[in-house]
Tab-separated table of C-alpha atoms in Angstrom:
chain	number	residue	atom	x	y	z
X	1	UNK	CA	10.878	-4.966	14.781
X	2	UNK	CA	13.831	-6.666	13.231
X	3	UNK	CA	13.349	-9.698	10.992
X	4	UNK	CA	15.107	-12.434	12.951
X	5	UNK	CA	15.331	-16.469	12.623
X	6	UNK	CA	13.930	-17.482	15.287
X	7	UNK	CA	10.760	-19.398	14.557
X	8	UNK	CA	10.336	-23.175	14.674
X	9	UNK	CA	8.794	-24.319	11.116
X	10	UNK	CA	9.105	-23.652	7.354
X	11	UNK	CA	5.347	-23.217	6.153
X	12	UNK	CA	3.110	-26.035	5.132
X	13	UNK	CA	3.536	-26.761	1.260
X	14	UNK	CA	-0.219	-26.445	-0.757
X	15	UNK	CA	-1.349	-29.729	-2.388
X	16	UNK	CA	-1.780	-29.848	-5.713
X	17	UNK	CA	1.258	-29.586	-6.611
X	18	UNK	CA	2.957	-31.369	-9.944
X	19	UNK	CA	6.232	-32.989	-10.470
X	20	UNK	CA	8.629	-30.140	-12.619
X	21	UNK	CA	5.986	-28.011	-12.758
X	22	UNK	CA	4.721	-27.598	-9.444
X	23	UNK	CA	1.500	-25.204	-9.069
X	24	UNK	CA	1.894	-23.801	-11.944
X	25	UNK	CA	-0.743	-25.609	-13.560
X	26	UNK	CA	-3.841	-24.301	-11.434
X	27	UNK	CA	-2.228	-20.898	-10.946
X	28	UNK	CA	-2.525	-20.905	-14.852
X	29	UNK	CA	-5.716	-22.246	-14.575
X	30	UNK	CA	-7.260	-20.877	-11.881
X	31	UNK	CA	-5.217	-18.496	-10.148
X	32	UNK	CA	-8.156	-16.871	-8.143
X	33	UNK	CA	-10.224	-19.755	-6.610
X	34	UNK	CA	-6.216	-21.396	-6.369
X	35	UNK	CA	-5.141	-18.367	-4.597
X	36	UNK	CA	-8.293	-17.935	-2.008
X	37	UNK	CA	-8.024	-21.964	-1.203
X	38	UNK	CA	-4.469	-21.100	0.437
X	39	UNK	CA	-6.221	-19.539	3.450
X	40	UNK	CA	-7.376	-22.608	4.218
X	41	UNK	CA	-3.551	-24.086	4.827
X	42	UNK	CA	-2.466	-21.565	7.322
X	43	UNK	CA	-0.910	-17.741	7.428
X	44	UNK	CA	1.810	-18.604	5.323
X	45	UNK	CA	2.214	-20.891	2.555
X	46	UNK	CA	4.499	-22.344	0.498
X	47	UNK	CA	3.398	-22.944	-2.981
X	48	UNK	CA	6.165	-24.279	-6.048
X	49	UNK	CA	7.007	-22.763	-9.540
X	50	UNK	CA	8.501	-25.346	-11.231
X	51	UNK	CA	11.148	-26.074	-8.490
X	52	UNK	CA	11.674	-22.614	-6.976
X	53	UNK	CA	9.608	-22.577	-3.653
X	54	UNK	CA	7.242	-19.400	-2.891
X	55	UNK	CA	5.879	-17.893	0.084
X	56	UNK	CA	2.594	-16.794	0.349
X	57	UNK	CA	1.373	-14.702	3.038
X	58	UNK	CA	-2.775	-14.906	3.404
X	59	UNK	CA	-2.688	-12.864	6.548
X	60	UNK	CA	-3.767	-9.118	6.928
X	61	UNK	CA	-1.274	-8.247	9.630
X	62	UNK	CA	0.937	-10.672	9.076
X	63	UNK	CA	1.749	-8.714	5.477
X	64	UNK	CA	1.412	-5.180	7.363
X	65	UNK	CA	4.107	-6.327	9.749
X	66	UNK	CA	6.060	-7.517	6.257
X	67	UNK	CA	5.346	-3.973	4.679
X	68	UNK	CA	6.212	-2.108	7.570
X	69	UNK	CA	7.924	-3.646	11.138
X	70	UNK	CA	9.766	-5.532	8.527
X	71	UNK	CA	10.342	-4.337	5.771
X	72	UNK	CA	13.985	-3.873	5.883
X	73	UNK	CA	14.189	-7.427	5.307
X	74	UNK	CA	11.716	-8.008	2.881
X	75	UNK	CA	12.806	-5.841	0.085
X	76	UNK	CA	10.756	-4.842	-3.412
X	77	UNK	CA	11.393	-7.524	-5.334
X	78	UNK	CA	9.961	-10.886	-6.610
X	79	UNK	CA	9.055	-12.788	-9.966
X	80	UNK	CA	6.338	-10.023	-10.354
X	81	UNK	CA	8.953	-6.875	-10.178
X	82	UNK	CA	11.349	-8.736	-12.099
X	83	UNK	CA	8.805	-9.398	-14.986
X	84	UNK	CA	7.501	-5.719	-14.798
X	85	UNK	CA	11.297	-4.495	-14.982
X	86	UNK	CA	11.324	-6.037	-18.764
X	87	UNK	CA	9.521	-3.005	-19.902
X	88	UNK	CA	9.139	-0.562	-17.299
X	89	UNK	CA	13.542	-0.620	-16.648
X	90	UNK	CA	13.823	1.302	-13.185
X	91	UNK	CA	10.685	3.266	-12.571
X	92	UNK	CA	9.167	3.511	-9.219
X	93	UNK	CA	7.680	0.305	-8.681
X	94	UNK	CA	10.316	-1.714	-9.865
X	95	UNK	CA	13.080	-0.161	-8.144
X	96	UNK	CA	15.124	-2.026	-5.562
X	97	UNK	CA	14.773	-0.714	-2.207
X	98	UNK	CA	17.877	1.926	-0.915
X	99	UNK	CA	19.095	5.225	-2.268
X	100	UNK	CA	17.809	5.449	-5.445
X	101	UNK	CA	14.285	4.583	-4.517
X	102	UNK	CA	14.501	7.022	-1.908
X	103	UNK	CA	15.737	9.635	-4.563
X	104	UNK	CA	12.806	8.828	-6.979
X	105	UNK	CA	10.296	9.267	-4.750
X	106	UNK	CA	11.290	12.266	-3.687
X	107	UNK	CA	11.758	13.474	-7.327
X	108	UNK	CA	7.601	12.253	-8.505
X	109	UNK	CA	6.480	12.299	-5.393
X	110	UNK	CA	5.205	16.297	-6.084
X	111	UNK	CA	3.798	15.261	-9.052
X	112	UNK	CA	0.827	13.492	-7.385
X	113	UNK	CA	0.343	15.824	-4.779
X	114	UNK	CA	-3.197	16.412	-3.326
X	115	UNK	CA	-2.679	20.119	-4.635
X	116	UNK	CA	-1.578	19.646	-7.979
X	117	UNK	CA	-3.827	16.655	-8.436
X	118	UNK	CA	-7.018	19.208	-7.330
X	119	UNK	CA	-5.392	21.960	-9.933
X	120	UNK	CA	-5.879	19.206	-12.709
X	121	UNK	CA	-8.974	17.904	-11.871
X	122	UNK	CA	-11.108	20.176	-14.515
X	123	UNK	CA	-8.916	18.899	-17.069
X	124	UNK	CA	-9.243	15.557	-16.287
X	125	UNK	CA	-13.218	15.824	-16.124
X	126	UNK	CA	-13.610	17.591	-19.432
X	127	UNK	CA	-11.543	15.035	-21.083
X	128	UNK	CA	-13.781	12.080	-19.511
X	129	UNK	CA	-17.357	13.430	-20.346
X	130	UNK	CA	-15.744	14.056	-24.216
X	131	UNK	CA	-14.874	10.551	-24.403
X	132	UNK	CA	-18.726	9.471	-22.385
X	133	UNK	CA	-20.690	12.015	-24.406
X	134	UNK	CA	-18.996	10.097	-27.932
X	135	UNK	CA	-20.986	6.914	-26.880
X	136	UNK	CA	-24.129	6.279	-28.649
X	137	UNK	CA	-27.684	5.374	-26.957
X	138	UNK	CA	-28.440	1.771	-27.517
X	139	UNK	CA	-25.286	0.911	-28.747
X	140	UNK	CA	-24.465	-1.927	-27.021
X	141	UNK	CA	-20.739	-1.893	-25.722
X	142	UNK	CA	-17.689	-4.590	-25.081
X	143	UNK	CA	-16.477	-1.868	-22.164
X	144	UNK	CA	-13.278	-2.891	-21.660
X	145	UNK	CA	-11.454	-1.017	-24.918
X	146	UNK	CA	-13.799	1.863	-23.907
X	147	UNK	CA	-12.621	2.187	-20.250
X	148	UNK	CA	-9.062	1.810	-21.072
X	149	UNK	CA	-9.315	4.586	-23.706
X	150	UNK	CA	-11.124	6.694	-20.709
X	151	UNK	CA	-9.093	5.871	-18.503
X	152	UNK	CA	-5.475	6.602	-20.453
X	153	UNK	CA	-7.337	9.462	-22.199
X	154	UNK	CA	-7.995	11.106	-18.639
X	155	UNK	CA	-4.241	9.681	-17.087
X	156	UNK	CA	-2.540	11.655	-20.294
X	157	UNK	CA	-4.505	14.573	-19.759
X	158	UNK	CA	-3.235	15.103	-16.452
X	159	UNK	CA	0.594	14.501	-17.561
X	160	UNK	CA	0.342	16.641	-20.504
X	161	UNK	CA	-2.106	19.333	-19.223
X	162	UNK	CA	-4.373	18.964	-22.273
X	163	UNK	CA	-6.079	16.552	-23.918
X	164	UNK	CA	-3.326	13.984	-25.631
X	165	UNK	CA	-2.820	13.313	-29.258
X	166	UNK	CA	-5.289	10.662	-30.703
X	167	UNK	CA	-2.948	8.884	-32.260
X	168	UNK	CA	-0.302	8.327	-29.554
X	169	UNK	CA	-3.099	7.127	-26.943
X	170	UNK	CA	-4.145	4.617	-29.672
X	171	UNK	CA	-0.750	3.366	-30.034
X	172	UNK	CA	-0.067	2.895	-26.575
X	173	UNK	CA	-3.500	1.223	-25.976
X	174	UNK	CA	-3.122	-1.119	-28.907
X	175	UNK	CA	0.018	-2.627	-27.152
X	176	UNK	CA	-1.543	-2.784	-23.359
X	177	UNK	CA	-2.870	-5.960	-23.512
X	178	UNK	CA	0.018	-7.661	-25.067
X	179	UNK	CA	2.105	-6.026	-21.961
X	180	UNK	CA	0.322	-6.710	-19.419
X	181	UNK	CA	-0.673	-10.752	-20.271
X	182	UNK	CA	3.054	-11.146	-20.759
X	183	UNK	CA	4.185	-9.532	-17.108
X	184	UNK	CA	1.917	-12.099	-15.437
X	185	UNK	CA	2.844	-15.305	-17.650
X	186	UNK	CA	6.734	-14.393	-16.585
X	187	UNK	CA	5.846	-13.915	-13.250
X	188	UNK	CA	4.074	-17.659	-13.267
X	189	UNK	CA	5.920	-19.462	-15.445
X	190	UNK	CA	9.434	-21.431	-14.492
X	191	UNK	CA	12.528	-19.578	-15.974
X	192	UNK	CA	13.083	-22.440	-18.180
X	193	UNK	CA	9.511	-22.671	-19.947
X	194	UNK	CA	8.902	-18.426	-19.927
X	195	UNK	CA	12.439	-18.319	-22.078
X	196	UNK	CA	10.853	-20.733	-24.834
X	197	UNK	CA	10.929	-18.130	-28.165
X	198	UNK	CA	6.979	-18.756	-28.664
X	199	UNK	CA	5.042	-16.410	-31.242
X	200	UNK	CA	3.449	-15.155	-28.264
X	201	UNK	CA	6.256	-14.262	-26.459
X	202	UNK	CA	7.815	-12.455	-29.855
X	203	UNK	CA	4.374	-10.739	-29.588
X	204	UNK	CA	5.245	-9.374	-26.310
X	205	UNK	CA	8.887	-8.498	-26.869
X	206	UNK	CA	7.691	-6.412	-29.798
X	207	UNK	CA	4.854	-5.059	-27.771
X	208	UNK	CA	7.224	-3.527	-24.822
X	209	UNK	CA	9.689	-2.146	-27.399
X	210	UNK	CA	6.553	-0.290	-29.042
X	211	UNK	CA	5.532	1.024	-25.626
X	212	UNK	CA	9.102	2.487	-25.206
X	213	UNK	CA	9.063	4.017	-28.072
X	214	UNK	CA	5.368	5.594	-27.773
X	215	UNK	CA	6.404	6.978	-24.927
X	216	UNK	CA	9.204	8.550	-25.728
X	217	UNK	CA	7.401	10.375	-28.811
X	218	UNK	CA	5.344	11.630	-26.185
X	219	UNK	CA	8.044	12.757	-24.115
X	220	UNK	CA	9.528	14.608	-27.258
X	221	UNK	CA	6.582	15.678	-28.516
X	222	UNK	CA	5.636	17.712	-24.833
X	223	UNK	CA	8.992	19.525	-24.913
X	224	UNK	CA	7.562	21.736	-27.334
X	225	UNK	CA	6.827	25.047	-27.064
X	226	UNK	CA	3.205	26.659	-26.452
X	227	UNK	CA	2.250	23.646	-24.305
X	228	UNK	CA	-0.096	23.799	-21.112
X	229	UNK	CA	1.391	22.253	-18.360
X	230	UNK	CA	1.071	18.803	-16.512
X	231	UNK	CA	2.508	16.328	-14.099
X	232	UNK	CA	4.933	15.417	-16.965
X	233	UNK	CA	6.410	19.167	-16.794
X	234	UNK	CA	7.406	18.121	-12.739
X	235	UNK	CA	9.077	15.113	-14.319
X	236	UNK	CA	11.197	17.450	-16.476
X	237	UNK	CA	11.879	20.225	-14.160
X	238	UNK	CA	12.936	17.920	-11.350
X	239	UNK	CA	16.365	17.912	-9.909
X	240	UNK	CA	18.028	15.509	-7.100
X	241	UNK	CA	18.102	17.899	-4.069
X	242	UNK	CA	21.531	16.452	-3.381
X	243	UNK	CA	22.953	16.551	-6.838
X	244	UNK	CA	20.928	19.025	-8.909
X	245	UNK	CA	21.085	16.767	-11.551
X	246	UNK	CA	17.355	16.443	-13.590
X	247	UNK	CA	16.088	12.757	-14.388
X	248	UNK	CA	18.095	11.175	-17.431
X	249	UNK	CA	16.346	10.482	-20.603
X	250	UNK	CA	15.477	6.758	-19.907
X	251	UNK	CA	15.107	7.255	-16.363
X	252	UNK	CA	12.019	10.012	-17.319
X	253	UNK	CA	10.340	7.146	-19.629
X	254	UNK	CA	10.979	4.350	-16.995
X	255	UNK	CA	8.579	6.641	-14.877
X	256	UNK	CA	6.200	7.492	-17.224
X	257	UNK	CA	5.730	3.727	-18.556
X	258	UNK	CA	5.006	2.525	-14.768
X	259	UNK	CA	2.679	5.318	-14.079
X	260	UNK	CA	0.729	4.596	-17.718
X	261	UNK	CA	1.074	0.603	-16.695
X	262	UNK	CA	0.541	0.408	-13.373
X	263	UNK	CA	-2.074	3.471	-12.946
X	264	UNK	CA	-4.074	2.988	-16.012
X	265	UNK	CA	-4.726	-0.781	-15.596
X	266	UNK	CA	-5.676	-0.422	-11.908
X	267	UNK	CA	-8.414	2.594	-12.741
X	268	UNK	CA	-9.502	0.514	-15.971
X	269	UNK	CA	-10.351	-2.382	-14.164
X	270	UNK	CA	-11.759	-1.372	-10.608
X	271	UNK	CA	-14.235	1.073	-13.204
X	272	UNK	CA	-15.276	-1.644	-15.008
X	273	UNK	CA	-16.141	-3.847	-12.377
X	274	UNK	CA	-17.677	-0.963	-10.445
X	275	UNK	CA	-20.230	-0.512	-13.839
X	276	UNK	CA	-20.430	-3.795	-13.403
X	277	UNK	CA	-21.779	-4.456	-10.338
X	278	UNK	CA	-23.745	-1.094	-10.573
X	279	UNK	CA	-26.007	-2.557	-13.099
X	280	UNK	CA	-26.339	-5.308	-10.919
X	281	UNK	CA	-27.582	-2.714	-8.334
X	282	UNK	CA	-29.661	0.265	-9.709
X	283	UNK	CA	-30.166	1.552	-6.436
X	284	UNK	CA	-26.461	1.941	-6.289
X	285	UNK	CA	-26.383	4.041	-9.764
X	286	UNK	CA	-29.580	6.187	-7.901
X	287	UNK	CA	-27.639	7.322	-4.914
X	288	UNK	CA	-24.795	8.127	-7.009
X	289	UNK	CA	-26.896	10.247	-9.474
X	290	UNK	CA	-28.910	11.606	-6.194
X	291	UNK	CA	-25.443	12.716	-4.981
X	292	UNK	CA	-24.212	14.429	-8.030
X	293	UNK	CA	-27.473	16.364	-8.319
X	294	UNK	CA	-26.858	17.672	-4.739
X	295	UNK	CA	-23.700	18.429	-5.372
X	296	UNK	CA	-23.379	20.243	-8.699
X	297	UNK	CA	-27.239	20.977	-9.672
X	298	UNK	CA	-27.935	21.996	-12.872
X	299	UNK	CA	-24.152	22.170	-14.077
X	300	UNK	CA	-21.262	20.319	-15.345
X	301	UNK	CA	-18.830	18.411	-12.389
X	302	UNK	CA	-16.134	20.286	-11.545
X	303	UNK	CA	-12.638	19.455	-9.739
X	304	UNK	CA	-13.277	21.283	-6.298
X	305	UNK	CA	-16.201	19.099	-6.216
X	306	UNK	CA	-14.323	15.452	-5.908
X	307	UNK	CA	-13.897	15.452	-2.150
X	308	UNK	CA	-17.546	15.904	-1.954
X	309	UNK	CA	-18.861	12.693	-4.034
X	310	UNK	CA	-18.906	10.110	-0.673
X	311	UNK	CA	-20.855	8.022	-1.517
X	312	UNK	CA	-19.548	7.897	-5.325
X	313	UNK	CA	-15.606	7.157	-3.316
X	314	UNK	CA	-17.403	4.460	-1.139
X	315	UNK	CA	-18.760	2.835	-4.461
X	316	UNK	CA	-15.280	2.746	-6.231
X	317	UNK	CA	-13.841	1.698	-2.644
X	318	UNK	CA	-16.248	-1.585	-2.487
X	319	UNK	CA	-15.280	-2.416	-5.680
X	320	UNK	CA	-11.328	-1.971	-5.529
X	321	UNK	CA	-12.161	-4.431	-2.344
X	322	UNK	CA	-13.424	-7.021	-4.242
X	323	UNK	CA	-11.568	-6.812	-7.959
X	324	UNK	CA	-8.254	-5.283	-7.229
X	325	UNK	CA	-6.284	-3.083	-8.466
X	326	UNK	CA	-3.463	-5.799	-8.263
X	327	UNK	CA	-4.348	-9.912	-7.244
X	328	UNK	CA	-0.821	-10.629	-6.571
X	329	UNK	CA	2.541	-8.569	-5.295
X	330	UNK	CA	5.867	-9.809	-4.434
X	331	UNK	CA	8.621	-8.976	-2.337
X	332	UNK	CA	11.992	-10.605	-2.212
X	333	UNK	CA	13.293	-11.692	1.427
X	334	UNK	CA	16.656	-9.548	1.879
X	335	UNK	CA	17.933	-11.316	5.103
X	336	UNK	CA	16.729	-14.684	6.981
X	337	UNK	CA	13.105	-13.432	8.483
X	338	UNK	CA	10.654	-14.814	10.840
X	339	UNK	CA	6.951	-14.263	9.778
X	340	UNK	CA	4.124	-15.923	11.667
X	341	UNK	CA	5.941	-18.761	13.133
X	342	UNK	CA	8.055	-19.609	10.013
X	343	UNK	CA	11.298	-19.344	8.520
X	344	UNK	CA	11.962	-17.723	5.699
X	345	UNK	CA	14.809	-18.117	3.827
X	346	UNK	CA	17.501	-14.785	2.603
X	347	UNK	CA	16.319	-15.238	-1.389
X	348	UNK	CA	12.816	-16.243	-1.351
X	349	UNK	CA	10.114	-14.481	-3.368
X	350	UNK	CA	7.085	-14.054	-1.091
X	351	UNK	CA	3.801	-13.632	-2.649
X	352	UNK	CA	0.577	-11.578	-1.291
X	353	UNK	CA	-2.535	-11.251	-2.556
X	354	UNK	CA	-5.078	-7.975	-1.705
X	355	UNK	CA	-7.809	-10.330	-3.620
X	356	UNK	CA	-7.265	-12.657	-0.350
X	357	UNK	CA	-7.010	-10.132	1.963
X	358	UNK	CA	-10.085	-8.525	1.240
X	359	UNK	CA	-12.419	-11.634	0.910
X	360	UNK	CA	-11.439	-12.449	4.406
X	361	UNK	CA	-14.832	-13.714	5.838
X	362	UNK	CA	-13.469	-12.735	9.588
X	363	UNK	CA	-12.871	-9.031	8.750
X	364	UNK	CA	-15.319	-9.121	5.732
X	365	UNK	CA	-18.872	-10.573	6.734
X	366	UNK	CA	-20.607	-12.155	3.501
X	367	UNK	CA	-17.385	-11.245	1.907
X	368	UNK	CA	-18.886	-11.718	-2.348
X	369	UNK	CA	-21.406	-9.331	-1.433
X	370	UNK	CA	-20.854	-5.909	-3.155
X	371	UNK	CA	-21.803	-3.443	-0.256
X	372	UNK	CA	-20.386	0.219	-0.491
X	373	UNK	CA	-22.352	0.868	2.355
X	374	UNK	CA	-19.695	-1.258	4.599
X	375	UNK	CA	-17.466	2.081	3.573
X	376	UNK	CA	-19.645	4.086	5.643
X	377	UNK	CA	-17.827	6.171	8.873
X	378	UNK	CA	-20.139	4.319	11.226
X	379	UNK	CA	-19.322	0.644	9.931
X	380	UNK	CA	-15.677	1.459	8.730
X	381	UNK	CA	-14.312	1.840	11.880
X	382	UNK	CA	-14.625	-2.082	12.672
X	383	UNK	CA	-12.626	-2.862	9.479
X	384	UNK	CA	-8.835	-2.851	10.558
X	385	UNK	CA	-6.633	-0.219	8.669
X	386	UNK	CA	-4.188	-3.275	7.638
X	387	UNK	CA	-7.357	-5.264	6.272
X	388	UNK	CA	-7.536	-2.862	2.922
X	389	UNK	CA	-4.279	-2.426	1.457
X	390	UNK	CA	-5.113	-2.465	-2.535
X	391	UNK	CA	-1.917	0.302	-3.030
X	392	UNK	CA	0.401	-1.806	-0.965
X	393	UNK	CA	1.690	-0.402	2.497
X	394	UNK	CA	4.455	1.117	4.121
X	395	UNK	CA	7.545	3.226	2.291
X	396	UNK	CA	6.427	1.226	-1.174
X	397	UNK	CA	2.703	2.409	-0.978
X	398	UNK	CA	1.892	3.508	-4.326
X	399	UNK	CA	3.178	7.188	-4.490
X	400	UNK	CA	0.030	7.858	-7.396
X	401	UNK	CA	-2.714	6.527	-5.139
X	402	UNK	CA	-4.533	9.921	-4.400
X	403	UNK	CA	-4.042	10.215	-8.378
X	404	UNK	CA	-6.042	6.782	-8.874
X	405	UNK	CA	-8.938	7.854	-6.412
X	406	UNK	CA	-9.353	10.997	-8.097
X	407	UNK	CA	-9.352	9.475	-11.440
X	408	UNK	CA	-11.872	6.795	-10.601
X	409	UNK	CA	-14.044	8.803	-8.899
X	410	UNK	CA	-14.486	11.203	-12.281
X	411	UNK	CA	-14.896	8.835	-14.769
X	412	UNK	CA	-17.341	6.797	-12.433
X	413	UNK	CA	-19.486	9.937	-11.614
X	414	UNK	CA	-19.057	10.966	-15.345
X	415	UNK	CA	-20.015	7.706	-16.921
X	416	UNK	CA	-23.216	7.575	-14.450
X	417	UNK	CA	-24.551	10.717	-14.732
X	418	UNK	CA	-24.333	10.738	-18.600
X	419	UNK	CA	-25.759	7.126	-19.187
X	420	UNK	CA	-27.867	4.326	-18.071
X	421	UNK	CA	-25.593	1.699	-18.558
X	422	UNK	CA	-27.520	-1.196	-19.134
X	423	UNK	CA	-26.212	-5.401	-18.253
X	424	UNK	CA	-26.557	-7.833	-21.329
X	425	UNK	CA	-28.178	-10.406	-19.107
X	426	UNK	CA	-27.081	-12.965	-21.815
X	427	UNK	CA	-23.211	-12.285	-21.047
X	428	UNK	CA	-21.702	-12.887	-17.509
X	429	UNK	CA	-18.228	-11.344	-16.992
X	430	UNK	CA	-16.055	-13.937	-15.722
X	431	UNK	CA	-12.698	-12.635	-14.110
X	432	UNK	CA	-9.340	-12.784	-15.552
X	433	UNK	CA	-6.460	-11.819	-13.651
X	434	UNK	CA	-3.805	-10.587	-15.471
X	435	UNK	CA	-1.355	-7.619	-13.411
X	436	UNK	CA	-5.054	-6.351	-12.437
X	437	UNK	CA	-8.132	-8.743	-12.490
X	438	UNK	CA	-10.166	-7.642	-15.647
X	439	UNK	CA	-13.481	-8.640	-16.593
X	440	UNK	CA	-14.026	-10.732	-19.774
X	441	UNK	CA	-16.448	-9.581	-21.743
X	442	UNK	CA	-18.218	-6.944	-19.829
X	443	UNK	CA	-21.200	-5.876	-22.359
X	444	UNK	CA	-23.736	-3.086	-21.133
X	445	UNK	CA	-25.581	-0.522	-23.292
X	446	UNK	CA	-26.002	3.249	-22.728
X	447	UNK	CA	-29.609	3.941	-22.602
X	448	UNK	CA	-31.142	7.710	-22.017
X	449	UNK	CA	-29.433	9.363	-18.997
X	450	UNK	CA	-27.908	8.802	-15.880
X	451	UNK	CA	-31.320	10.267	-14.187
């Protein structure tokens, strides 16, 4: 269906709303409990950034139809893609819509393959239980630096082939934070106020350069000789099937920044908040042990094993449902579109939030209850397929998803069959959404084993 102008109202405008700042404030604030209240106002809403308007769509089908019926005229795009482009230049997610996106996906898009993902599974395992097995019992542990070392340690793996050089995943980690709290304050903040030369935005500057510049060490450092092989080596060898021409220099770290951005942020915080809630639930961390002891008894996890850990998927599935991997994407409207009833104008940003979609009491019953079990075949089927959409939908779904489920998955069943990881009941992790929704302050101690 063709995006027409045809409708009869522009969407309702959310109170709360200040004079030159508009919503800023409790987006700032608040953003999750400010983002969830839109529902309330209708399908689409029209929230302010200073004095530029935004659309936000709080509808399930309403943003499939956008993603897909429509999506020639609501384009990749946004405050969000324009803040991420700052560091991450062209790469896949940034990309406008059109020929070159086309040509980039078809150049990764082998890369993340179900087949070459499955050939670099053992890798990727071995790497997580070395970084799990370096924990020590009754340690007590702020997980959030040790998930995104696991996570980055096992996302390098796979791009190098072998386990990556400690020093180069501790400079890229050091700088992660920095990066990714200063892609969401651009994407919030007016033009006018994000432009103010703050320390912290100095901070940030320098911290995107340093990224750059870690990755392309890495990038230097692989061409090497007497290297194993790993996604990254698809990245090098690929040529534009009409062309013939391999990626450019920049063009090969613009990729490999969104995929160490995007990827490792997403895995790092839908783990953490899986731990989380699974030492809310021991009988949650049971079945999953009870399913890796049926499934590799008496030996080490291996890769051909993955597609058999169910219940383990339907665990990190329940919580990518509630936590993320992203709380807000954008797209930018390309030509004058009808959504819903309501104009939109050729320009606009429109906003839409996964953490709204999938809190939807309607589609969701008791929506803030963690439940894998609502993952199961028989009680699946009455969730509708455009009800879950955590990678995005249509021809921008993330081309690395089948990468993220296979990473999660590992370093779930890894960290659970290695340790007890036991809650500080004296420290309640309270979420912060930055380009993922992290938890602050999630403390839990490894005690004995996983059994």
């Amino acid at each position: 269906m063709k995006a027409t102008a045809t409708s009869t109202s522009a969407p309702p405008l959310a109170p709360g709303g200040a004079p030159l700042l508009g919503h800023v404030v409790p987006l700032l604030r608040h953003p999750l409990a400010f983002m969830d209240s839109l529902r309330r106002h209708g399908p689409v809403v029209r929230i302010m950034l200073g004095r530029i308007p935004v659309f936000v769509v709080t509808d399930a089908g309403l943003t499939h139809e956008m993603l897909t019926a429509q999506a020639s005229s609501f384009g990749k795009g946004g405050r969000l893609i324009e803040a991420l482009s700052r560091f991450a230049g062209n790469g896949l997610a940034t990309v406008a819509d059109g020929d070159l996106h086309r040509t980039q996906r078809r150049l990764v898009q082998p890369m993340f393959s179900r087949a070459f993902i499955a050939g670099r599974g053992d890798t990727m395992i071995e790497v997580a239980r070395s970084v799990v097995d370096g924990w020590a019992a009754g340690e007590p542990r702020e997980l959030h630096d040790d998930m995104q070392e696991l996570t980055l340690s096992v996302f390098l793996a796979a791009l190098l082939g072998t386990e990556p050089p400690e020093a180069t995943r501790r400079r890229i980690q050091r700088v992660l934070p920095d990066v990714m709290a200063g892609t969401i304050r651009a994407t919030i903040l007016p033009p006018w106020l994000g432009s103010v030369p703050t320390p912290t935005q100095r901070r940030q500057r320098d911290s995107f350069t340093e990224l750059r510049d870690a990755i392309g060490d890495l990038v230097d450092e692989h061409r090497r000789p007497l290297r194993d092989k790993g996604l990254l080596d698809l990245l090098l060898d690929a040529r534009d099937p009409d062309t013939g021409q391999p990626m450019s220099r920049r063009q090969l770290e613009d990729e490999v920044i969104t995929f160490v951005t995007t990827n490792g942020q997403a895995s790092t915080a839908t783990v953490l908040w899986a731990l989380h809630e699974i030492g809310r639930h021991p009988a949650v961390r049971d079945r999953i042990v009870a399913e890796l002891d049926e499934v590799a008894p008496g030996r080490p996890l291996v890769g051909a094993d993955l597609g058999s850990l169910t219940y383990t998927r339907r665990v990190v599935h329940e919580a990518m449902r509630l936590y993320g991997p992203a709380w807000l994407l954008t797209r930018t409207v390309t030509a004058p579109a009808s959504l819903g009833g309501f104009d939109l104008p050729q320009g606009a940003t429109v906003v839409f939030s996964p953490y709204i979609l999938h809190r939807d009491p309607v589609v969701y019953p008791d929506p803030a209850a963690f439940d894998p079990d609502r993952w199961s075949p028989e009680r699946a089927r009455s969730i509708p397929r455009t009800a879950f959409q955590p990678f995005g939908g249509g021809a921008r779904q993330c081309v690395g998803e089948s990468f993220a489920w296979s990473e999660m998955v590992i370093i779930l069943a890894e960290t659970t069959r290695r340790w007890r990881m036991v809650p500080d009941p004296a420290v309640v992790p309270r979420p912060v959404p930055r380009v993922t929704i992290h938890p602050h302050r999630l403390v839990m101690t490894p005690s004995g084993t996983g059994r």
